[in-house]
């Protein structure tokens, strides 16, 4: 996750991918539903086929495997595991969305 986060979950990239840049007026009040919907949308990005393939290619190269003791083994392990690991990560985001919103929002949403 640490290797993937800075590249694939960069705030500006996620904002563009979700079409959410500037979507809310500064006058509107955030709600728990808004926050959990945002977390769920990010989870949806994690399992999109093109994103999964990008993550796999990134991790197989300089993102992770290039620095491993056995790059060929690492690349095989990444190819075999990431198609299963990313949906688990996405599901954990969805299940934990209310708690993430409570802990991470300035307004204490969903608390």
Coordinates of C-alpha atoms in Angstrom, one line a residue:
X1 CA 0.0 0.0 0.0
X2 CA 2.8 2.4 0.8
X3 CA 4.3 1.9 -2.7
X4 CA 0.9 2.4 -4.4
X5 CA -0.6 5.3 -2.4
X6 CA 1.7 8.2 -3.4
X7 CA 1.2 7.4 -7.1
X8 CA -2.3 6.1 -7.5
X9 CA -4.1 7.9 -4.6
X10 CA -2.6 11.3 -5.0
X11 CA -5.3 13.8 -4.0
X12 CA -5.2 15.7 -7.3
X13 CA -5.3 12.5 -9.4
X14 CA -8.2 11.1 -7.4
X15 CA -10.1 14.4 -7.6
X16 CA -9.8 14.3 -11.4
X17 CA -10.6 10.6 -11.7
X18 CA -13.8 11.1 -9.6
X19 CA -14.8 14.3 -11.4
X20 CA -15.0 15.9 -7.9
X21 CA -12.6 18.8 -8.3
X22 CA -14.5 21.9 -7.3
X23 CA -17.8 19.9 -7.2
X24 CA -18.9 21.3 -3.8
X25 CA -19.5 24.9 -3.1
X26 CA -17.6 26.3 -0.1
X27 CA -21.1 27.3 1.1
X28 CA -22.4 23.8 1.3
X29 CA -22.2 21.7 4.4
X30 CA -20.4 18.4 4.2
X31 CA -22.4 15.4 5.4
X32 CA -21.6 11.9 6.6
X33 CA -23.2 10.6 3.4
X34 CA -21.0 12.8 1.2
X35 CA -17.9 11.6 3.0
X36 CA -18.7 7.9 2.9
X37 CA -19.7 8.2 -0.8
X38 CA -16.3 9.8 -1.5
X39 CA -14.5 6.9 0.3
X40 CA -16.7 4.4 -1.6
X41 CA -15.8 6.1 -4.9
X42 CA -12.1 5.9 -4.1
X43 CA -12.6 2.2 -3.4
X44 CA -14.3 1.9 -6.8
X45 CA -11.1 3.4 -8.4
X46 CA -9.0 0.7 -6.7
X47 CA -10.8 -2.1 -8.5
X48 CA -11.2 -0.6 -11.9
X49 CA -9.5 -3.0 -14.4
X50 CA -7.3 -0.3 -16.0
X51 CA -6.2 0.9 -12.5
X52 CA -5.4 -2.6 -11.3
X53 CA -3.3 -3.2 -14.4
X54 CA -1.5 0.1 -13.9
X55 CA -0.8 -0.8 -10.2
X56 CA 0.6 -4.2 -11.3
X57 CA 2.9 -2.7 -13.9
X58 CA 4.1 -0.1 -11.5
X59 CA 4.8 -2.5 -8.7
X60 CA 6.6 -5.0 -11.1
X61 CA 9.0 -2.2 -12.0
X62 CA 10.6 0.6 -10.0
X63 CA 7.6 0.9 -7.7
X64 CA 8.5 -2.2 -5.8
X65 CA 10.1 -5.2 -7.4
X66 CA 13.2 -3.5 -8.9
X67 CA 14.5 -3.1 -5.4
X68 CA 13.8 -6.6 -4.2
X69 CA 16.3 -9.4 -3.8
X70 CA 14.6 -11.5 -6.5
X71 CA 12.8 -9.2 -8.9
X72 CA 11.6 -12.0 -11.1
X73 CA 9.9 -13.8 -8.2
X74 CA 8.5 -10.5 -6.9
X75 CA 7.0 -9.7 -10.3
X76 CA 5.3 -13.1 -10.4
X77 CA 4.0 -12.6 -6.9
X78 CA 2.7 -9.1 -7.7
X79 CA 0.9 -10.4 -10.9
X80 CA -0.7 -13.2 -9.0
X81 CA -1.7 -11.4 -5.8
X82 CA -2.7 -7.8 -6.7
X83 CA -5.9 -8.8 -8.6
X84 CA -7.1 -10.3 -5.3
X85 CA -5.5 -7.8 -2.9
X86 CA -7.0 -4.6 -4.4
X87 CA -10.6 -5.7 -4.0
X88 CA -9.9 -6.6 -0.4
X89 CA -8.4 -3.2 0.1
X90 CA -11.4 -1.6 -1.6
X91 CA -13.8 -3.6 0.6
X92 CA -11.9 -2.5 3.8
X93 CA -12.3 1.1 2.7
X94 CA -16.0 0.7 2.2
X95 CA -16.6 -1.1 5.5
X96 CA -14.4 1.4 7.4
X97 CA -15.7 4.5 5.6
X98 CA -17.8 5.9 8.5
X99 CA -14.9 5.5 10.9
X100 CA -12.4 7.1 8.4
X101 CA -14.8 10.0 8.0
X102 CA -15.1 10.4 11.8
X103 CA -11.4 10.3 12.4
X104 CA -10.2 12.2 9.4
X105 CA -12.7 14.9 8.7
X106 CA -12.4 18.3 10.4
X107 CA -16.1 18.3 11.2
X108 CA -16.1 14.8 12.8
X109 CA -18.5 13.5 10.2
X110 CA -20.2 10.1 10.9
X111 CA -19.1 10.2 14.6

